[in-house]
Amino acid sequence: MPRKKAAAPTIEGAAKAIHAAIRAIPKGTIASYGDIAARVGLPKHARLVARVLSQLSDPAIPWHRVVRAGDRIAFAAGSEGFARQRERLRAEGHTVRDNGQVIAVRRAADLDQELWGGFF
DNA sequence: ACGATGACGCACA
DNA sequence: GTGTGCGCCATCG
């Protein structure tokens, strides 16, 4: 059978997987946009993840656990989104500086190593 | 088709 | 540590 050409990922097509990946971030843990994209098999699509979040409708999704590379809040310091995310992150035990830098208790990117690294 | 726009990421000065 | 530039890629006018 003729192989289907690789279609460009769309919000519609990727939203479900991205939602699931974000819901899977444990409480007290943060992950970057790039982490989420890679997790759903779409490396280099961090911006797609951002787009999904910007149009997020389901309030049950812990969007606040998703930060920019370098553990920085994506919103501009001083914006509403910034304030809300900072509140939520602090509520989960993280420290957030005024400039948006997050001193994370735990990062999803390091979770695997935490689970295995100490034993081998 | 083309250029502008993002809740992005990385290299470099 | 901060600012700037460029790559990336789906969307939109």
Short mmCIF file of N, CA and C (backbone and C1' of nucleotides) in Angstrom, two decimals:
data_model
loop_
_atom_site.label_atom_id
_atom_site.label_comp_id
_atom_site.label_asym_id
_atom_site.label_seq_id
_atom_site.Cartn_x
_atom_site.Cartn_y
_atom_site.Cartn_z
N MET A 1 0.83 -1.21 0.00
CA MET A 1 0.00 0.00 0.00
C MET A 1 0.87 1.25 0.00
N PRO A 2 0.42 2.29 -0.65
CA PRO A 2 1.20 3.53 -0.70
C PRO A 2 1.34 4.14 0.69
N ARG A 3 2.55 4.50 0.98
CA ARG A 3 2.80 5.05 2.31
C ARG A 3 2.34 6.50 2.38
N LYS A 4 1.70 6.81 3.48
CA LYS A 4 1.18 8.17 3.65
C LYS A 4 2.33 9.16 3.91
N LYS A 5 2.26 10.29 3.22
CA LYS A 5 3.31 11.28 3.43
C LYS A 5 3.18 11.86 4.84
N ALA A 6 4.30 12.14 5.45
CA ALA A 6 4.28 12.66 6.82
C ALA A 6 3.56 14.01 6.86
N ALA A 7 2.42 14.02 7.51
CA ALA A 7 1.65 15.25 7.61
C ALA A 7 2.23 16.15 8.69
N ALA A 8 2.15 17.44 8.46
CA ALA A 8 2.63 18.38 9.47
C ALA A 8 1.70 18.31 10.67
N PRO A 9 2.27 18.18 11.87
CA PRO A 9 1.45 18.09 13.07
C PRO A 9 0.59 19.35 13.26
N THR A 10 -0.66 19.11 13.62
CA THR A 10 -1.56 20.24 13.87
C THR A 10 -1.98 20.25 15.33
N ILE A 11 -2.60 21.35 15.74
CA ILE A 11 -3.11 21.43 17.11
C ILE A 11 -4.09 20.29 17.33
N GLU A 12 -5.01 20.18 16.42
CA GLU A 12 -6.04 19.15 16.52
C GLU A 12 -5.44 17.76 16.71
N GLY A 13 -4.45 17.47 15.90
CA GLY A 13 -3.87 16.14 15.96
C GLY A 13 -2.99 15.89 17.16
N ALA A 14 -2.31 16.91 17.61
CA ALA A 14 -1.34 16.71 18.68
C ALA A 14 -1.85 17.06 20.07
N ALA A 15 -2.95 17.79 20.12
CA ALA A 15 -3.47 18.27 21.41
C ALA A 15 -3.69 17.15 22.42
N LYS A 16 -4.30 16.06 21.98
CA LYS A 16 -4.58 14.96 22.91
C LYS A 16 -3.32 14.45 23.57
N ALA A 17 -2.32 14.15 22.76
CA ALA A 17 -1.06 13.61 23.29
C ALA A 17 -0.39 14.64 24.20
N ILE A 18 -0.42 15.89 23.80
CA ILE A 18 0.21 16.93 24.61
C ILE A 18 -0.52 17.10 25.94
N HIS A 19 -1.83 17.07 25.90
CA HIS A 19 -2.61 17.15 27.14
C HIS A 19 -2.22 16.01 28.07
N ALA A 20 -2.13 14.83 27.50
CA ALA A 20 -1.80 13.65 28.31
C ALA A 20 -0.42 13.79 28.92
N ALA A 21 0.52 14.27 28.12
CA ALA A 21 1.90 14.40 28.61
C ALA A 21 1.97 15.40 29.76
N ILE A 22 1.21 16.47 29.65
CA ILE A 22 1.24 17.49 30.70
C ILE A 22 0.55 16.97 31.96
N ARG A 23 -0.55 16.26 31.76
CA ARG A 23 -1.24 15.69 32.93
C ARG A 23 -0.33 14.71 33.66
N ALA A 24 0.60 14.12 32.91
CA ALA A 24 1.47 13.10 33.50
C ALA A 24 2.62 13.69 34.32
N ILE A 25 2.77 15.00 34.30
CA ILE A 25 3.83 15.60 35.11
C ILE A 25 3.42 15.52 36.57
N PRO A 26 4.23 14.85 37.39
CA PRO A 26 3.86 14.70 38.80
C PRO A 26 3.81 16.04 39.51
N LYS A 27 2.99 16.11 40.52
CA LYS A 27 2.91 17.32 41.35
C LYS A 27 4.28 17.59 41.96
N GLY A 28 4.66 18.84 42.00
CA GLY A 28 5.96 19.18 42.56
C GLY A 28 7.08 19.00 41.55
N THR A 29 6.71 18.79 40.29
CA THR A 29 7.70 18.59 39.23
C THR A 29 7.38 19.54 38.07
N ILE A 30 8.41 20.02 37.39
CA ILE A 30 8.19 20.87 36.23
C ILE A 30 8.86 20.28 35.00
N ALA A 31 8.34 20.62 33.85
CA ALA A 31 8.92 20.15 32.58
C ALA A 31 8.91 21.31 31.59
N SER A 32 9.82 21.27 30.65
CA SER A 32 9.90 22.36 29.68
C SER A 32 9.04 22.05 28.45
N TYR A 33 8.80 23.06 27.65
CA TYR A 33 8.03 22.90 26.42
C TYR A 33 8.70 21.86 25.54
N GLY A 34 10.02 21.95 25.47
CA GLY A 34 10.76 21.01 24.65
C GLY A 34 10.63 19.59 25.16
N ASP A 35 10.61 19.44 26.47
CA ASP A 35 10.45 18.12 27.08
C ASP A 35 9.12 17.50 26.65
N ILE A 36 8.07 18.29 26.73
CA ILE A 36 6.74 17.80 26.37
C ILE A 36 6.70 17.40 24.90
N ALA A 37 7.24 18.27 24.06
CA ALA A 37 7.24 17.99 22.63
C ALA A 37 7.96 16.67 22.34
N ALA A 38 9.12 16.52 22.93
CA ALA A 38 9.89 15.29 22.70
C ALA A 38 9.14 14.08 23.23
N ARG A 39 8.49 14.27 24.35
CA ARG A 39 7.75 13.19 24.99
C ARG A 39 6.64 12.65 24.09
N VAL A 40 6.01 13.51 23.32
CA VAL A 40 4.94 13.07 22.43
C VAL A 40 5.46 12.74 21.03
N GLY A 41 6.80 12.64 20.92
CA GLY A 41 7.37 12.25 19.64
C GLY A 41 7.46 13.35 18.62
N LEU A 42 7.46 14.59 19.08
CA LEU A 42 7.54 15.73 18.17
C LEU A 42 8.66 16.68 18.56
N PRO A 43 9.91 16.22 18.45
CA PRO A 43 11.02 17.09 18.79
C PRO A 43 11.02 18.32 17.89
N LYS A 44 11.50 19.41 18.37
CA LYS A 44 11.55 20.69 17.63
C LYS A 44 10.18 21.34 17.53
N HIS A 45 9.23 20.81 18.25
CA HIS A 45 7.90 21.40 18.19
C HIS A 45 7.50 22.04 19.51
N ALA A 46 8.44 22.61 20.19
CA ALA A 46 8.14 23.28 21.45
C ALA A 46 7.07 24.35 21.23
N ARG A 47 7.17 25.03 20.09
CA ARG A 47 6.21 26.11 19.82
C ARG A 47 4.81 25.57 19.64
N LEU A 48 4.71 24.33 19.20
CA LEU A 48 3.38 23.73 19.03
C LEU A 48 2.78 23.51 20.42
N VAL A 49 3.62 23.07 21.34
CA VAL A 49 3.16 22.87 22.71
C VAL A 49 2.69 24.21 23.29
N ALA A 50 3.44 25.24 23.01
CA ALA A 50 3.07 26.58 23.49
C ALA A 50 1.72 26.98 22.93
N ARG A 51 1.51 26.67 21.67
CA ARG A 51 0.25 27.04 21.02
C ARG A 51 -0.92 26.28 21.66
N VAL A 52 -0.68 25.01 21.96
CA VAL A 52 -1.72 24.21 22.60
C VAL A 52 -2.08 24.81 23.96
N LEU A 53 -1.08 25.21 24.71
CA LEU A 53 -1.34 25.79 26.02
C LEU A 53 -2.09 27.11 25.91
N SER A 54 -1.72 27.90 24.91
CA SER A 54 -2.36 29.20 24.76
C SER A 54 -3.84 29.07 24.45
N GLN A 55 -4.20 27.93 23.85
CA GLN A 55 -5.60 27.71 23.49
C GLN A 55 -6.23 26.66 24.39
N LEU A 56 -5.61 26.41 25.52
CA LEU A 56 -6.08 25.38 26.44
C LEU A 56 -7.45 25.73 27.01
N SER A 57 -8.32 24.72 27.01
CA SER A 57 -9.67 24.94 27.53
C SER A 57 -9.90 24.17 28.81
N ASP A 58 -9.29 22.99 28.91
CA ASP A 58 -9.49 22.13 30.08
C ASP A 58 -8.72 22.65 31.30
N PRO A 59 -9.42 23.14 32.32
CA PRO A 59 -8.78 23.70 33.51
C PRO A 59 -8.11 22.65 34.39
N ALA A 60 -8.41 21.36 34.10
CA ALA A 60 -7.84 20.29 34.93
C ALA A 60 -6.39 20.00 34.57
N ILE A 61 -5.93 20.56 33.47
CA ILE A 61 -4.56 20.31 33.05
C ILE A 61 -3.59 21.25 33.78
N PRO A 62 -2.59 20.65 34.45
CA PRO A 62 -1.62 21.44 35.23
C PRO A 62 -0.63 22.18 34.35
N TRP A 63 -1.10 23.15 33.61
CA TRP A 63 -0.28 23.92 32.66
C TRP A 63 0.87 24.65 33.36
N HIS A 64 0.67 24.96 34.64
CA HIS A 64 1.68 25.72 35.37
C HIS A 64 2.98 24.96 35.57
N ARG A 65 2.93 23.63 35.35
CA ARG A 65 4.16 22.83 35.52
C ARG A 65 5.01 22.86 34.26
N VAL A 66 4.54 23.55 33.24
CA VAL A 66 5.30 23.66 32.00
C VAL A 66 6.00 25.02 31.95
N VAL A 67 7.32 24.98 31.88
CA VAL A 67 8.09 26.22 31.84
C VAL A 67 9.01 26.22 30.62
N ARG A 68 9.66 27.34 30.41
CA ARG A 68 10.56 27.48 29.30
C ARG A 68 11.90 26.81 29.63
N ALA A 69 12.73 26.62 28.61
CA ALA A 69 14.05 26.03 28.83
C ALA A 69 14.80 26.90 29.82
N GLY A 70 15.55 26.30 30.71
CA GLY A 70 16.27 27.06 31.71
C GLY A 70 15.42 27.30 32.93
N ASP A 71 14.30 26.59 33.00
CA ASP A 71 13.37 26.70 34.14
C ASP A 71 12.92 28.14 34.37
N ARG A 72 12.49 28.77 33.29
CA ARG A 72 11.97 30.14 33.42
C ARG A 72 10.51 30.17 33.05
N ILE A 73 9.72 30.99 33.73
CA ILE A 73 8.32 31.17 33.38
C ILE A 73 8.26 31.84 32.01
N ALA A 74 7.38 31.30 31.16
CA ALA A 74 7.32 31.81 29.78
C ALA A 74 6.68 33.18 29.69
N PHE A 75 5.76 33.48 30.57
CA PHE A 75 5.08 34.77 30.53
C PHE A 75 6.04 35.90 30.89
N ALA A 76 5.70 37.09 30.43
CA ALA A 76 6.52 38.25 30.76
C ALA A 76 6.32 38.57 32.23
N ALA A 77 7.43 38.87 32.91
CA ALA A 77 7.33 39.23 34.32
C ALA A 77 6.41 40.43 34.46
N GLY A 78 5.44 40.32 35.35
CA GLY A 78 4.51 41.42 35.54
C GLY A 78 3.16 41.17 34.91
N SER A 79 3.08 40.19 33.98
CA SER A 79 1.80 39.89 33.35
C SER A 79 0.93 39.06 34.29
N GLU A 80 -0.34 38.95 33.93
CA GLU A 80 -1.26 38.16 34.76
C GLU A 80 -0.84 36.69 34.80
N GLY A 81 -0.56 36.15 33.61
CA GLY A 81 -0.18 34.75 33.53
C GLY A 81 1.04 34.47 34.40
N PHE A 82 1.96 35.41 34.40
CA PHE A 82 3.17 35.27 35.21
C PHE A 82 2.80 35.13 36.68
N ALA A 83 1.95 36.02 37.14
CA ALA A 83 1.56 36.01 38.56
C ALA A 83 0.85 34.71 38.93
N ARG A 84 -0.06 34.26 38.04
CA ARG A 84 -0.79 33.04 38.35
C ARG A 84 0.13 31.83 38.41
N GLN A 85 1.02 31.71 37.42
CA GLN A 85 1.91 30.57 37.40
C GLN A 85 2.85 30.58 38.59
N ARG A 86 3.32 31.78 38.94
CA ARG A 86 4.22 31.89 40.08
C ARG A 86 3.53 31.42 41.35
N GLU A 87 2.28 31.81 41.53
CA GLU A 87 1.51 31.38 42.70
C GLU A 87 1.43 29.86 42.76
N ARG A 88 1.00 29.28 41.64
CA ARG A 88 0.80 27.83 41.59
C ARG A 88 2.10 27.06 41.83
N LEU A 89 3.19 27.56 41.27
CA LEU A 89 4.46 26.86 41.43
C LEU A 89 4.93 26.94 42.88
N ARG A 90 4.75 28.10 43.48
CA ARG A 90 5.12 28.25 44.89
C ARG A 90 4.27 27.34 45.76
N ALA A 91 3.01 27.18 45.36
CA ALA A 91 2.10 26.32 46.12
C ALA A 91 2.54 24.87 46.08
N GLU A 92 3.36 24.52 45.07
CA GLU A 92 3.84 23.13 44.97
C GLU A 92 5.25 22.99 45.50
N GLY A 93 5.72 24.03 46.18
CA GLY A 93 7.00 23.93 46.86
C GLY A 93 8.19 24.54 46.15
N HIS A 94 8.00 25.05 44.94
CA HIS A 94 9.13 25.63 44.21
C HIS A 94 9.38 27.06 44.67
N THR A 95 10.54 27.56 44.31
CA THR A 95 10.86 28.96 44.59
C THR A 95 10.89 29.68 43.25
N VAL A 96 10.23 30.84 43.19
CA VAL A 96 10.21 31.61 41.95
C VAL A 96 10.71 33.03 42.20
N ARG A 97 11.75 33.41 41.49
CA ARG A 97 12.28 34.76 41.64
C ARG A 97 11.41 35.74 40.85
N ASP A 98 11.61 37.01 41.11
CA ASP A 98 10.82 38.03 40.42
C ASP A 98 11.06 38.02 38.92
N ASN A 99 12.25 37.60 38.50
CA ASN A 99 12.55 37.58 37.08
C ASN A 99 12.02 36.33 36.37
N GLY A 100 11.33 35.46 37.12
CA GLY A 100 10.72 34.28 36.51
C GLY A 100 11.54 33.01 36.64
N GLN A 101 12.74 33.14 37.16
CA GLN A 101 13.58 31.95 37.33
C GLN A 101 12.96 31.03 38.39
N VAL A 102 12.78 29.78 38.02
CA VAL A 102 12.19 28.81 38.95
C VAL A 102 13.27 27.93 39.54
N ILE A 103 13.34 27.91 40.86
CA ILE A 103 14.24 26.99 41.55
C ILE A 103 13.39 25.78 41.86
N ALA A 104 13.44 24.81 40.96
CA ALA A 104 12.54 23.67 41.03
C ALA A 104 12.94 22.65 42.09
N VAL A 105 11.92 22.09 42.72
CA VAL A 105 12.14 21.00 43.66
C VAL A 105 12.60 19.78 42.86
N ARG A 106 11.99 19.61 41.70
CA ARG A 106 12.28 18.44 40.86
C ARG A 106 11.88 18.74 39.42
N ARG A 107 12.68 18.28 38.49
CA ARG A 107 12.37 18.47 37.06
C ARG A 107 12.12 17.13 36.40
N ALA A 108 11.14 17.08 35.51
CA ALA A 108 10.80 15.84 34.82
C ALA A 108 12.01 15.30 34.06
N ALA A 109 12.82 16.21 33.53
CA ALA A 109 13.97 15.79 32.74
C ALA A 109 14.97 15.01 33.60
N ASP A 110 14.95 15.27 34.90
CA ASP A 110 15.89 14.58 35.79
C ASP A 110 15.25 13.41 36.52
N LEU A 111 13.95 13.27 36.33
CA LEU A 111 13.24 12.25 37.09
C LEU A 111 13.76 10.86 36.81
N ASP A 112 14.00 10.53 35.54
CA ASP A 112 14.50 9.21 35.19
C ASP A 112 15.83 8.94 35.86
N GLN A 113 16.67 9.96 35.85
CA GLN A 113 18.00 9.75 36.45
C GLN A 113 17.88 9.59 37.96
N GLU A 114 16.91 10.30 38.54
CA GLU A 114 16.72 10.17 39.98
C GLU A 114 16.28 8.75 40.32
N LEU A 115 15.46 8.19 39.45
CA LEU A 115 14.93 6.86 39.72
C LEU A 115 15.97 5.77 39.53
N TRP A 116 16.92 6.01 38.61
CA TRP A 116 17.89 4.97 38.30
C TRP A 116 19.31 5.29 38.75
N GLY A 117 19.70 6.53 38.59
CA GLY A 117 21.09 6.91 38.80
C GLY A 117 21.67 6.52 40.14
N GLY A 118 20.90 6.57 41.21
CA GLY A 118 21.44 6.27 42.52
C GLY A 118 21.74 4.81 42.77
N PHE A 119 21.25 3.95 41.90
CA PHE A 119 21.41 2.52 42.14
C PHE A 119 22.44 1.85 41.25
N PHE A 120 22.83 2.48 40.16
CA PHE A 120 23.77 1.85 39.23
C PHE A 120 25.03 2.65 38.97
P DA B 1 3.74 27.44 -3.09
"O5'" DA B 1 3.16 28.94 -3.18
"C5'" DA B 1 3.31 29.67 -4.37
"C4'" DA B 1 3.64 31.11 -4.09
"C3'" DA B 1 4.76 31.27 -3.04
"O3'" DA B 1 5.56 32.39 -3.37
"C1'" DA B 1 2.76 32.27 -2.24
P DC B 2 6.88 32.66 -2.49
"O5'" DC B 2 6.39 33.76 -1.45
"C5'" DC B 2 5.59 34.85 -1.89
"C4'" DC B 2 5.59 35.95 -0.85
"C3'" DC B 2 6.76 35.84 0.13
"O3'" DC B 2 7.15 37.15 0.52
"C1'" DC B 2 4.74 35.57 1.30
P DG B 3 8.48 37.39 1.38
"O5'" DG B 3 7.88 38.07 2.68
"C5'" DG B 3 6.94 39.14 2.56
"C4'" DG B 3 6.29 39.41 3.90
"C3'" DG B 3 7.26 39.43 5.09
"O3'" DG B 3 6.89 40.51 5.94
"C1'" DG B 3 5.58 37.83 5.48
P DA B 4 7.61 40.77 7.34
"O5'" DA B 4 6.49 40.32 8.37
"C5'" DA B 4 5.21 40.93 8.30
"C4'" DA B 4 4.36 40.50 9.49
"C3'" DA B 4 5.09 40.56 10.83
"O3'" DA B 4 4.17 40.99 11.83
"C1'" DA B 4 4.39 38.33 10.39
P DT B 5 4.68 41.20 13.37
"O5'" DT B 5 4.15 39.87 14.05
"C5'" DT B 5 2.82 39.48 13.83
"C4'" DT B 5 2.48 38.24 14.62
"C3'" DT B 5 3.18 38.11 15.98
"O3'" DT B 5 2.23 37.67 16.94
"C1'" DT B 5 3.51 36.16 14.74
P DG B 6 2.41 38.06 18.48
"O5'" DG B 6 3.62 37.12 18.84
"C5'" DG B 6 3.72 36.49 20.10
"C4'" DG B 6 3.11 35.12 20.06
"C3'" DG B 6 3.74 34.16 21.07
"O3'" DG B 6 2.76 33.29 21.62
"C1'" DG B 6 4.13 33.35 18.88
P DA B 7 2.01 33.78 22.91
"O5'" DA B 7 2.64 32.94 24.10
"C5'" DA B 7 3.70 33.47 24.90
"C4'" DA B 7 4.29 32.36 25.72
"C3'" DA B 7 4.55 31.09 24.93
"O3'" DA B 7 5.80 30.56 25.30
"C1'" DA B 7 3.15 30.62 26.79
P DC B 8 7.16 31.06 24.68
"O5'" DC B 8 7.63 29.83 23.79
"C5'" DC B 8 7.27 28.50 24.05
"C4'" DC B 8 8.35 27.56 23.53
"C3'" DC B 8 9.63 27.57 24.36
"O3'" DC B 8 10.16 26.24 24.46
"C1'" DC B 8 10.12 28.15 22.16
P DG B 9 11.50 25.93 25.24
"O5'" DG B 9 12.67 26.02 24.15
"C5'" DG B 9 12.70 25.08 23.10
"C4'" DG B 9 14.09 25.01 22.50
"C3'" DG B 9 15.21 25.06 23.55
"O3'" DG B 9 16.29 24.24 23.10
"C1'" DG B 9 15.40 26.91 22.09
P DC B 10 17.57 23.98 24.07
"O5'" DC B 10 18.82 24.54 23.23
"C5'" DC B 10 18.87 24.35 21.81
"C4'" DC B 10 19.90 25.27 21.21
"C3'" DC B 10 21.11 25.50 22.12
"O3'" DC B 10 22.30 25.37 21.37
"C1'" DC B 10 20.19 27.56 21.46
P DA B 11 23.72 25.35 22.15
"O5'" DA B 11 24.58 26.29 21.18
"C5'" DA B 11 24.14 26.48 19.84
"C4'" DA B 11 24.74 27.76 19.30
"C3'" DA B 11 26.10 28.09 19.93
"O3'" DA B 11 26.98 28.58 18.93
"C1'" DA B 11 24.57 29.86 20.34
P DC B 12 28.52 28.91 19.33
"O5'" DC B 12 28.53 30.48 19.41
"C5'" DC B 12 27.63 31.24 18.60
"C4'" DC B 12 27.74 32.72 18.92
"C3'" DC B 12 29.03 33.12 19.65
"O3'" DC B 12 29.52 34.31 19.09
"C1'" DC B 12 27.19 33.85 20.89
P DA B 13 31.01 34.91 19.50
"O5'" DA B 13 30.68 36.43 19.90
"C5'" DA B 13 29.77 37.19 19.12
"C4'" DA B 13 29.33 38.43 19.91
"C3'" DA B 13 30.47 39.11 20.63
"O3'" DA B 13 30.29 40.51 20.60
"C1'" DA B 13 28.79 38.52 22.19
P DG C 1 23.21 34.06 36.79
"O5'" DG C 1 23.03 35.51 36.19
"C5'" DG C 1 23.60 36.61 36.83
"C4'" DG C 1 23.28 37.75 35.91
"C3'" DG C 1 21.96 37.50 35.20
"O3'" DG C 1 21.24 38.71 35.11
"C1'" DG C 1 23.71 37.75 33.62
P DT C 2 19.84 38.91 34.51
"O5'" DT C 2 20.06 39.82 33.21
"C5'" DT C 2 21.12 40.76 33.16
"C4'" DT C 2 21.19 41.36 31.76
"C3'" DT C 2 19.90 41.28 30.95
"O3'" DT C 2 19.68 42.52 30.28
"C1'" DT C 2 21.64 40.25 29.76
P DG C 3 18.38 42.80 29.33
"O5'" DG C 3 19.01 42.85 27.86
"C5'" DG C 3 20.25 43.53 27.64
"C4'" DG C 3 20.68 43.34 26.19
"C3'" DG C 3 19.52 43.33 25.20
"O3'" DG C 3 19.89 44.09 24.05
"C1'" DG C 3 20.73 41.29 25.04
P DT C 4 18.88 44.30 22.83
"O5'" DT C 4 19.45 43.25 21.77
"C5'" DT C 4 20.86 43.22 21.50
"C4'" DT C 4 21.14 42.19 20.41
"C3'" DT C 4 20.06 42.08 19.35
"O3'" DT C 4 20.65 42.21 18.06
"C1'" DT C 4 20.60 39.94 20.21
P DG C 5 19.75 42.12 16.73
"O5'" DG C 5 20.11 40.66 16.18
"C5'" DG C 5 21.47 40.22 16.26
"C4'" DG C 5 21.57 38.80 15.75
"C3'" DG C 5 20.58 38.49 14.62
"O3'" DG C 5 21.26 37.79 13.57
"C1'" DG C 5 20.27 36.94 16.39
P DC C 6 20.49 37.51 12.19
"O5'" DC C 6 20.18 35.97 12.34
"C5'" DC C 6 21.24 35.09 12.69
"C4'" DC C 6 20.71 33.70 12.94
"C3'" DC C 6 19.67 33.24 11.90
"O3'" DC C 6 20.03 31.95 11.44
"C1'" DC C 6 18.84 32.94 14.09
P DG C 7 19.21 31.28 10.26
"O5'" DG C 7 18.55 30.02 11.02
"C5'" DG C 7 19.41 29.17 11.77
"C4'" DG C 7 18.58 28.14 12.49
"C3'" DG C 7 17.48 27.53 11.63
"O3'" DG C 7 17.47 26.12 11.78
"C1'" DG C 7 16.55 28.42 13.60
P DC C 8 16.48 25.28 10.82
"O5'" DC C 8 15.16 25.11 11.72
"C5'" DC C 8 15.25 24.45 12.97
"C4'" DC C 8 13.93 24.57 13.71
"C3'" DC C 8 12.73 24.25 12.81
"O3'" DC C 8 12.17 23.00 13.17
"C1'" DC C 8 12.37 26.21 14.17
P DC C 9 11.44 22.17 11.95
"O5'" DC C 9 9.90 22.44 12.18
"C5'" DC C 9 9.42 22.79 13.47
"C4'" DC C 9 7.98 23.29 13.41
"C3'" DC C 9 7.26 23.14 12.07
"O3'" DC C 9 5.89 22.91 12.31
"C1'" DC C 9 7.26 25.37 12.65
P DA C 10 4.95 22.25 11.19
"O5'" DA C 10 3.51 22.81 11.62
"C5'" DA C 10 3.00 22.44 12.88
"C4'" DA C 10 2.06 23.52 13.40
"C3'" DA C 10 0.82 23.76 12.55
"O3'" DA C 10 -0.27 24.09 13.40
"C1'" DA C 10 2.10 25.74 12.66
P DT C 11 -1.76 24.06 12.85
"O5'" DT C 11 -2.19 25.58 12.81
"C5'" DT C 11 -1.20 26.58 12.97
"C4'" DT C 11 -1.83 27.93 13.29
"C3'" DT C 11 -3.04 28.31 12.45
"O3'" DT C 11 -3.89 29.16 13.20
"C1'" DT C 11 -1.18 29.65 11.84
P DC C 12 -5.28 29.69 12.53
"O5'" DC C 12 -4.89 31.16 12.01
"C5'" DC C 12 -4.11 32.02 12.86
"C4'" DC C 12 -3.92 33.37 12.19
"C3'" DC C 12 -5.06 33.77 11.25
"O3'" DC C 12 -5.24 35.18 11.34
"C1'" DC C 12 -3.03 33.72 10.07
P DG C 13 -6.59 35.88 10.72
"O5'" DG C 13 -5.94 37.00 9.79
"C5'" DG C 13 -5.05 37.98 10.35
"C4'" DG C 13 -4.41 38.79 9.24
"C3'" DG C 13 -5.39 39.29 8.18
"O3'" DG C 13 -4.96 40.58 7.71
"C1'" DG C 13 -3.78 37.93 7.15
#
